[in-house]
Coordinates of C-alpha atoms and ligand atoms in Angstrom, one line a residue:
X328 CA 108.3 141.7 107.3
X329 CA 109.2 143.9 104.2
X330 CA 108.2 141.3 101.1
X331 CA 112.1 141.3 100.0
X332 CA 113.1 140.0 103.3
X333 CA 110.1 137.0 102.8
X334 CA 111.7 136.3 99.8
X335 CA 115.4 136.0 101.3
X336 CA 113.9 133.9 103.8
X337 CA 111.7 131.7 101.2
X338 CA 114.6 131.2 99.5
X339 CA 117.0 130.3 102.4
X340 CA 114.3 127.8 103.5
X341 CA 113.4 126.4 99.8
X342 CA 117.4 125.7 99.8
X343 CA 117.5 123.8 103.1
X344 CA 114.2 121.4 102.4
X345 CA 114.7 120.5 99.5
X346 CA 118.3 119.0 100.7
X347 CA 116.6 117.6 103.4
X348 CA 113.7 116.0 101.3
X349 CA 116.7 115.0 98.7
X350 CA 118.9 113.4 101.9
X351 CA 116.2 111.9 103.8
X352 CA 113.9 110.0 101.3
X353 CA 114.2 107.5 98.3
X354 CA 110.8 108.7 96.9
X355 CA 111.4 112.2 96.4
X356 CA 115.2 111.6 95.3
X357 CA 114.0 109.1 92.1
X358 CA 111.4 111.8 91.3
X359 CA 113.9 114.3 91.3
X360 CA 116.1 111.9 89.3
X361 CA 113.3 111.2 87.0
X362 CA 113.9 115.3 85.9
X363 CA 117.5 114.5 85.9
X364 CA 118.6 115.9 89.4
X365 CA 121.1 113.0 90.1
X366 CA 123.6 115.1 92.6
X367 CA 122.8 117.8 95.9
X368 CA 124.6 120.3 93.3
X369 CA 121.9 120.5 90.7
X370 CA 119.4 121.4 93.0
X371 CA 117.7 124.6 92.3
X372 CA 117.4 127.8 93.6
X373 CA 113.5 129.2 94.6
X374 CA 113.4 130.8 90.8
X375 CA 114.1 127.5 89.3
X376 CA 111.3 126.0 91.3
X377 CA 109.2 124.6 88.3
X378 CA 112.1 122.3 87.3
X379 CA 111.0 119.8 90.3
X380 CA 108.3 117.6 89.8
X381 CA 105.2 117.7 90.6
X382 CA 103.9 115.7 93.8
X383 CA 100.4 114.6 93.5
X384 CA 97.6 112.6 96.0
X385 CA 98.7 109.8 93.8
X386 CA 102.3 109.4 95.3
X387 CA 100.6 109.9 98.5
X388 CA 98.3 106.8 97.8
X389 CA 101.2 104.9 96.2
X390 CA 103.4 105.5 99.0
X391 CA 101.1 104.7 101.9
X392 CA 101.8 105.1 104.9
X393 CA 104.7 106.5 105.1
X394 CA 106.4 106.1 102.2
X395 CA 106.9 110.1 102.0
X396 CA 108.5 110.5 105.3
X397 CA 111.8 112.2 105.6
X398 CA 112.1 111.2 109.6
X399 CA 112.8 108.1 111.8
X400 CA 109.4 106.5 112.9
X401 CA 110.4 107.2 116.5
X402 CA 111.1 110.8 115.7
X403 CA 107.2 111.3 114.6
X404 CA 105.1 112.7 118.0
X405 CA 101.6 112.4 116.2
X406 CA 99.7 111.6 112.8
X407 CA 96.9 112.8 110.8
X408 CA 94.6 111.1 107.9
X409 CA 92.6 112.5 105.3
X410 CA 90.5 110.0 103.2
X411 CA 89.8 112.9 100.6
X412 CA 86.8 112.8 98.2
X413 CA 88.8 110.5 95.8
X414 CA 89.2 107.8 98.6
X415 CA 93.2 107.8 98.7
X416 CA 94.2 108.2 102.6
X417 CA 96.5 110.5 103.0
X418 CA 98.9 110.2 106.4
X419 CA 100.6 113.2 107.7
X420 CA 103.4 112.4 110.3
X421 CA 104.7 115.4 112.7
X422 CA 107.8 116.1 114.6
X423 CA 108.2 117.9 117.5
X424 CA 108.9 121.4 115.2
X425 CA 106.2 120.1 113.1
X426 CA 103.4 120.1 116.0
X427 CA 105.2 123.5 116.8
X428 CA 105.2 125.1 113.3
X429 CA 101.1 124.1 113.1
X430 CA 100.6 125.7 116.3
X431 CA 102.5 128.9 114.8
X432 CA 100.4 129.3 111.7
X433 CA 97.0 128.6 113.9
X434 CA 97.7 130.9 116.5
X435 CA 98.6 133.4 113.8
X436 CA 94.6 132.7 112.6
X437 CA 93.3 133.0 116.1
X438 CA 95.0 136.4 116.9
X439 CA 94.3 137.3 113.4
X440 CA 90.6 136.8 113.7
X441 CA 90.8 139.1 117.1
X442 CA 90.5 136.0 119.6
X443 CA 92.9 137.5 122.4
X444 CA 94.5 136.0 125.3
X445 CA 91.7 134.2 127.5
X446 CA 88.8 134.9 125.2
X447 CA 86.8 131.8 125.2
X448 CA 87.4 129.7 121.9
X449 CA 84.9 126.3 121.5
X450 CA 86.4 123.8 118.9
X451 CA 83.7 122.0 116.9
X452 CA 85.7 119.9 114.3
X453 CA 86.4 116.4 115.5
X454 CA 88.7 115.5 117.5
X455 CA 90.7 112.3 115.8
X456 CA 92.5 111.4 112.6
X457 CA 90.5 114.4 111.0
X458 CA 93.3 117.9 111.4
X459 CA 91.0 120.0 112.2
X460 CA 89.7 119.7 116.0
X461 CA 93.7 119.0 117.2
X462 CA 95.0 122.0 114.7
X463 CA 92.8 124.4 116.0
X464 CA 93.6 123.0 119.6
X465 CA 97.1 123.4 118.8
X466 CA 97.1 127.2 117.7
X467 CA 94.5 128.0 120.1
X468 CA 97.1 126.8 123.1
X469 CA 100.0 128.5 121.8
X470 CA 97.6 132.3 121.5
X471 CA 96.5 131.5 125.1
X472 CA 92.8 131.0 124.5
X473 CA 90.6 129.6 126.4
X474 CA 89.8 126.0 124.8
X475 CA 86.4 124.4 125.0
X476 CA 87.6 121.3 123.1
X477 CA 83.6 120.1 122.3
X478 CA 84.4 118.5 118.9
X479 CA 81.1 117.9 117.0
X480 CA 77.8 116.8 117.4
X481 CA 75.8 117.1 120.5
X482 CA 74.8 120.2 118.7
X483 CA 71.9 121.0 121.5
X484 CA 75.1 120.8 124.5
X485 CA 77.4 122.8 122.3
X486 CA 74.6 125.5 122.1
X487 CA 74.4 125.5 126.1
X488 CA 78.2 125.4 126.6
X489 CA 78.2 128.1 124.4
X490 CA 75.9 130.2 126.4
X491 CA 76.8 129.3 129.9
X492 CA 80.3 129.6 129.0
X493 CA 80.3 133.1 127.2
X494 CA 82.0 131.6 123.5
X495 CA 83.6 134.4 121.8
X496 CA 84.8 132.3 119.2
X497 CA 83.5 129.8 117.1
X498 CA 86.0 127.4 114.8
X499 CA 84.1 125.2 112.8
X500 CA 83.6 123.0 109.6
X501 CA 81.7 125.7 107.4
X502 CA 78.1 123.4 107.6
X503 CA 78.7 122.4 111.1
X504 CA 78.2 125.7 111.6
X505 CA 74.8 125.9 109.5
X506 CA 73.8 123.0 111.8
X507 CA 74.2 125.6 114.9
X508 CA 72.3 128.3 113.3
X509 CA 69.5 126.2 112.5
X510 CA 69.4 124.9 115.9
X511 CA 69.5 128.3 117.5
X512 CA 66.7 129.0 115.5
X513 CA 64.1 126.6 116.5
X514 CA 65.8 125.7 120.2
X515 CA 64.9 127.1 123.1
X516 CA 68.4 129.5 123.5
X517 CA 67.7 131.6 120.7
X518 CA 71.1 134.0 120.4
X519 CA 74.7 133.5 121.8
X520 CA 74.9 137.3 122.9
X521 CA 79.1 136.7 123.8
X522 CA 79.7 135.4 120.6
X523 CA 81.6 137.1 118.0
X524 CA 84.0 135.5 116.0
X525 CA 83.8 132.5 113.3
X526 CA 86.6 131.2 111.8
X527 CA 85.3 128.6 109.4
X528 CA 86.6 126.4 106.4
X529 CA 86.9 123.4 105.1
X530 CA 84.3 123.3 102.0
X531 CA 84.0 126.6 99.6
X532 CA 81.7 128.7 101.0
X533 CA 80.1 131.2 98.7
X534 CA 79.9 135.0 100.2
X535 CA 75.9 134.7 100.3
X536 CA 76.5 132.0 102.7
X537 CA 78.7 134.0 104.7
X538 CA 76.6 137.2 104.6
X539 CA 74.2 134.6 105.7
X540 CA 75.5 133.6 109.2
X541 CA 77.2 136.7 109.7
X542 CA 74.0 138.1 110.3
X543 CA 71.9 135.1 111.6
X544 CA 74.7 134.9 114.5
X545 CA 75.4 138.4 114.4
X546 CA 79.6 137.7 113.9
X547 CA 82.5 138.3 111.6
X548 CA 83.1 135.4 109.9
X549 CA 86.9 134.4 108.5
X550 CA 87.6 131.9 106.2
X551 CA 90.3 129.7 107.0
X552 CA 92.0 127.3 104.9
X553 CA 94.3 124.3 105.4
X554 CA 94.9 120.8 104.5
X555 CA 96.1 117.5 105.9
X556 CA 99.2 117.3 103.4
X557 CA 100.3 120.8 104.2
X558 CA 100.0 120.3 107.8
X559 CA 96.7 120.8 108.7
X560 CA 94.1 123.5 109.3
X561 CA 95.5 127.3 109.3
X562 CA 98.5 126.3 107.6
X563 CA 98.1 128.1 104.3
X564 CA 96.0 131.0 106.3
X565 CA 93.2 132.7 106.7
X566 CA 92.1 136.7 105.4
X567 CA 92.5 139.2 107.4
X568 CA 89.6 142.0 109.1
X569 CA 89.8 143.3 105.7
X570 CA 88.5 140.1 103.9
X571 CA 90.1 140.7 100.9
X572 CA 91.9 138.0 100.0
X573 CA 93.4 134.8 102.2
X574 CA 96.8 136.0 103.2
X575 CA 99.4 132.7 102.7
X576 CA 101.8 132.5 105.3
X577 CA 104.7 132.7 102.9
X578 CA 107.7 132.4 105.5
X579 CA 106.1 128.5 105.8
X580 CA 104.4 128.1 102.2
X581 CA 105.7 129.0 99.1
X582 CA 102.5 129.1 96.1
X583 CA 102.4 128.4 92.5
X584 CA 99.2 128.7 90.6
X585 CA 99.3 126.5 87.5
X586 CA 97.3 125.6 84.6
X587 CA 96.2 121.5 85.2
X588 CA 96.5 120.9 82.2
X589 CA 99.5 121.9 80.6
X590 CA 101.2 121.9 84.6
X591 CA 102.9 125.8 83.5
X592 CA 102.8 128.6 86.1
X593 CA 99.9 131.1 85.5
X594 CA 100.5 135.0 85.8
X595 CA 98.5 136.5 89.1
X596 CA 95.4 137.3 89.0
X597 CA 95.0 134.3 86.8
X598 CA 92.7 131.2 88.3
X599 CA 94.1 127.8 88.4
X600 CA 95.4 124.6 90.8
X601 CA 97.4 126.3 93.7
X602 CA 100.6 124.4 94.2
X603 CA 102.1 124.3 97.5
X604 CA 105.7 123.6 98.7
X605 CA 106.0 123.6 102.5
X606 CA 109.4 126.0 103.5
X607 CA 109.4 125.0 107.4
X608 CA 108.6 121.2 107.9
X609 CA 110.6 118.1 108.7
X610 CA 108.6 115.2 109.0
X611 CA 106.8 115.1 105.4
X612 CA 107.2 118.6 103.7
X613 CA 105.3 118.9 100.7
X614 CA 107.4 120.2 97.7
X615 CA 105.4 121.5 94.4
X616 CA 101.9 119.5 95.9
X617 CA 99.1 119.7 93.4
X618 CA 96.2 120.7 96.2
X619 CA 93.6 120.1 93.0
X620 CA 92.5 123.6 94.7
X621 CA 91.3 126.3 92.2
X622 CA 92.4 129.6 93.4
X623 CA 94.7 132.5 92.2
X624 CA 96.8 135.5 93.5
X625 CA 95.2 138.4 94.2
X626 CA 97.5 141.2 95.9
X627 CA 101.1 140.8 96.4
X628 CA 101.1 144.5 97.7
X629 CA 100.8 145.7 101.6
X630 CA 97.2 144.9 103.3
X631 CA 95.5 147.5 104.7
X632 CA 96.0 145.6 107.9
X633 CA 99.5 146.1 107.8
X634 CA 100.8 142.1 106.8
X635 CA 102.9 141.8 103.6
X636 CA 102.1 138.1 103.0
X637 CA 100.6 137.2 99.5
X638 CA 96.7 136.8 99.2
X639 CA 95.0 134.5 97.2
X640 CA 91.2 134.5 96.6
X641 CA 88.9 132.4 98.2
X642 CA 88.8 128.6 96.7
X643 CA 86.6 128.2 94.1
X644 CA 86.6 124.8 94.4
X645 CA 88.0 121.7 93.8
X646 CA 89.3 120.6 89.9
X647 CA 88.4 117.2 90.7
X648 CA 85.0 118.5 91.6
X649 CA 83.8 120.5 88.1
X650 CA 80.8 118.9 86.9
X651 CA 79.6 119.1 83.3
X652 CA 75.9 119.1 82.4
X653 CA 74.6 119.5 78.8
X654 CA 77.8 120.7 77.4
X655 CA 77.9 123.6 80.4
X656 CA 81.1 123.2 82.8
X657 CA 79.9 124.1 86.6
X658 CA 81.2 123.8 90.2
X659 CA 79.0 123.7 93.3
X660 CA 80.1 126.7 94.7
X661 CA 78.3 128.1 91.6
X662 CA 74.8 126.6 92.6
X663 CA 75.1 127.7 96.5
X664 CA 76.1 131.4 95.0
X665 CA 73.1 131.0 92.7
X666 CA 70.7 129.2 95.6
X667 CA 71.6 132.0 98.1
X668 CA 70.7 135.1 96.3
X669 CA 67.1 133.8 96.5
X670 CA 64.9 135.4 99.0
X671 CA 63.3 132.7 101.6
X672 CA 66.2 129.4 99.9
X673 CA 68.1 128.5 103.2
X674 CA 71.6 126.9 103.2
X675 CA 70.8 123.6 102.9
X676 CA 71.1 121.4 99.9
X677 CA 72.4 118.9 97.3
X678 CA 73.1 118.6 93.8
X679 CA 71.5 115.2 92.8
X680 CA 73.3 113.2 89.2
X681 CA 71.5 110.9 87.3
X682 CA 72.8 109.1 84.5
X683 CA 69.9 108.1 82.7
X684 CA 70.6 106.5 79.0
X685 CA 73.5 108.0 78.7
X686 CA 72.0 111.8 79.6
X687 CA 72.8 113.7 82.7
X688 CA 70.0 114.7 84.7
X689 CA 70.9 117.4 87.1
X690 CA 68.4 118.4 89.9
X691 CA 69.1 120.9 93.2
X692 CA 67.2 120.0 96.0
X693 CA 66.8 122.9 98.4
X694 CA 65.2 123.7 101.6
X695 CA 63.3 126.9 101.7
X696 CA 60.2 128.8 102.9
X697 CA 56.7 128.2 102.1
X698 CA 56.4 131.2 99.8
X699 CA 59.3 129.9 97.4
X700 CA 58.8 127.9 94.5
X701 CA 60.7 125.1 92.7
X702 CA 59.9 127.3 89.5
X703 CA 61.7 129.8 91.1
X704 CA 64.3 128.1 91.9
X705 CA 65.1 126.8 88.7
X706 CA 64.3 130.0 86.9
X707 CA 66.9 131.8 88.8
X708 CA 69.5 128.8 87.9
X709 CA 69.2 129.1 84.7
X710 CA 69.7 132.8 84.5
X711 CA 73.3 132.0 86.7
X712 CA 74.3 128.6 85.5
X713 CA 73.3 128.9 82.0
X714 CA 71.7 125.8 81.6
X715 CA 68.3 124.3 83.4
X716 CA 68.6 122.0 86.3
X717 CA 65.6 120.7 87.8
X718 CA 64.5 122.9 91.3
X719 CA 62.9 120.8 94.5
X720 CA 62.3 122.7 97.2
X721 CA 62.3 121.0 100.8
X722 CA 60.7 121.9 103.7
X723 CA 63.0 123.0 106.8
X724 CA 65.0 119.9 108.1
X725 CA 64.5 117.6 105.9
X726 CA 67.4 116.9 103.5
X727 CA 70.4 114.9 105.7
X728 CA 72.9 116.6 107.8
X729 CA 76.4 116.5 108.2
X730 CA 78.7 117.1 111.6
X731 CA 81.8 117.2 109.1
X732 CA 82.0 118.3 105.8
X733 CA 78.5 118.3 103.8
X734 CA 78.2 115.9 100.6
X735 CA 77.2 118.0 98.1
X736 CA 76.7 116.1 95.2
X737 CA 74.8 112.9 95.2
X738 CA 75.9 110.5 92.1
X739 CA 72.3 108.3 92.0
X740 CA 73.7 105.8 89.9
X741 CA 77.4 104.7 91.2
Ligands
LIG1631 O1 89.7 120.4 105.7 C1 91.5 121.3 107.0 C2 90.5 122.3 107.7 C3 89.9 121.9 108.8 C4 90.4 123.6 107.2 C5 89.0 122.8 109.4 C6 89.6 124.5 107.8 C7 88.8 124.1 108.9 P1 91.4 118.2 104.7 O2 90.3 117.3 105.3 O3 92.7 117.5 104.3 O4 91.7 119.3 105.7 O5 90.8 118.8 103.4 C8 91.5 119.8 102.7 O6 89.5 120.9 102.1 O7 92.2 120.9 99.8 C9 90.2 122.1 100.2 O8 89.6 121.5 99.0 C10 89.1 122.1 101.3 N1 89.2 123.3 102.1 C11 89.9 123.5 103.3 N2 89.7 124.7 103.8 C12 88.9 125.4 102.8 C13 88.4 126.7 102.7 C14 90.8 120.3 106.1 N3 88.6 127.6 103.6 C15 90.6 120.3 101.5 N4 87.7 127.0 101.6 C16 91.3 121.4 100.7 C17 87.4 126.0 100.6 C18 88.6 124.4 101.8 N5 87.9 124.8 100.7

């Protein structure tokens, strides 16, 4: 679609939700009071966006369960729950168009990724309150796949599945996937020649770490993104076969970047907290949701592969996640990006915080080969991160694994 007939539809849509969010709950009518929005008329158009307020996980915690919902309880068909890193649960209620707009913006990933029609597809997040093992089923149903709904763990069975069953496609947390990879290695199947696709998200991954698998498993990896208060995985997108950029799909999601602090819009090409308002939902839409995602727009101009939707770079992480270690700010995306670019350092490891007197001790534990040091290690830190942590290197298998998404970062004293 030509970008000026996005926006005509962006704004069509923007119109009719936030009527609907107005006429349907008392939550989101006293915040838009609070800004002095007392009647339908004063409701803005899209360019007036930034006079709502902002929604944040905090009305979703004050509000629990369903205190955000704009439908009957009979109307909703399912539910998902997030317990987020800050430990607020987060409930998101679908509709019958709800379940049907996820499936839309998944499928969209799938054929995007070049899973076609009856290409084998196994589905490794969890199955359960978690969005991502039904989201994936979801889009994968509607773009005709073939679904191997395996969920995690059993990572030894998922392997053999995946052979005897000629997977093309992979969809999987980002250090699930690690998990398989390191399996392959020292198993007794040793490569998954039908394999070819990985659509992966969840966590930041760095680009070292996807380099990494590509050519471990010898696929194209995709990086798809998503939340539980958008709707689930693949609602905000995934990039393209040109991998520059994650293209939003903005006839469902309109994006903001803002500065946290201050809450004002930031130009493109500008990092800061993405803000999402959901154009197409019924049963909770999001509108102006502070995702605490650091991101920013990157093209607004035709892909190479032909789509017009808006790209935003991959996340840099999370602004609830920025650490701060003598007097340097850093994010743990930094560290993998760092970790990776050393010769014989494999993807596994935590960032370990100690307290101690009242200074911050920062250490990176790190599996990696023999030959690699934890001089090394911390050497080539210091160089990236500007400031020393101390470097431990692990053998092979030793530091803990995760089926879901990895813990980073290990607080030692809270
Ligand atoms: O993690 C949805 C998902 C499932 C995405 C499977 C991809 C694959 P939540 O548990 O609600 O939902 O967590 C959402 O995870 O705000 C980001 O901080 C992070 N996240 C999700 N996808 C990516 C990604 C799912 N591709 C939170 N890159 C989001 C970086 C991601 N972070």
């Amino acid at each position: 679609m030509p970008p000026s007939e996005i926006r005509k539809l962006q704004e069509q849509r923007f119109q009719q939700v936030i009527r609907w969010a107005w006429n349907n709950n008392a939550v989101y009518k006293r915040k838009f009071a609070e800004v002095g929005i007392t009647k339908e008329e004063q409701l803005p158009p899209l360019s007036g966006i930034d006079e709502l307020p902002l929604l944040s996980k905090e009305d979703f915690r004050l509000n629990y369960p369903l205190g955000l919902c704009c439908i009957p309880k009979n109307e909703i068909r399912e539910m998902h729950m997030s317990s987020g890193s800050t430990g607020s649960a987060v409930v998101m209620p679908y509709n019958e168009h709800d379940l049907n707009q996820w499936a839309e913006c998944m499928a969209r990933c799938w054929i995007m990724s070049g899973a076609a029609a009856g290409d084998p597809v196994q589905i490794t997040p969890s199955f359960g309150l978690f969005n991502g093992g039904f989201g994936m089923y979801h889009g994968a149903r509607k773009a005709g796949l073939f679904v191997l709904p395996t969920g995690s763990g059993n990572t030894e069975r998922q392997i053999k599945l995946a052979k005897d069953l000629g997977t093309k496609v992979f969809g999987a947390v980002v250090s699930y996937m690690v998990r398989i990879m390191e399996m392959l290695e020292s198993g007794d199947i040793k490569k998954l020649p039908d394999l070819k696709i990985g659509v992966f998200g969840a966590e930041s991954f760095s680009d070292g770490m996807k380099r990494r698998i590509e050519s471990a498993l010898g696929i194209e990896v995709f990086d798809i993104y998503g939340m539980t208060e958008t709707g689930g995985v693949g609602t905000l997108g995934m990039d393209c076969k040109a991998h520059n950029g994650i293209h939003v799909w903005e006839d469902q999601y309109y994006c903001e970047i803002i500065d946290s602090a201050t809450k004002k819009n930031l130009p493109d090409g500008e990092q800061g907290e993405l803000v999402v308002t959901a154009l197409n939902r019924q049963a909770l839409p999001v509108i102006r949701f502070k995702t605490g995602d650091l991101t920013k727009i990157v093209y607004r101009e035709k892909c190479s592969c032909g789509r017009t939707h808006v790209r935003i770079s991959s996340i840099a992480g999370r602004t609830d996640d920025m650490l701060i270690a003598k007097g340097v700010n850093f994010f743990p995306l930094q560290v993998e990006r760092a970790l990776m670019e050393i010769p014989g350092v494999l993807p596994q490891y935590q960032i370990i915080i100690e307290d101690i007197d009242g200074v911050r001790d920062v250490s990176v534990h790190v599996e990696a080969e023999e030959h690699v040091t934890g001089y090394m290690v911390e050497k080539h830190l210091k160089e990236r991160l500007g400031f020393s942590p101390k470097g431990d290197v692990f053998k092979p298998g030793t530091l803990p694994r995760s089926e879901g998404k990895a813990k980073r970062v290990v607080y030692k004293n809270n």
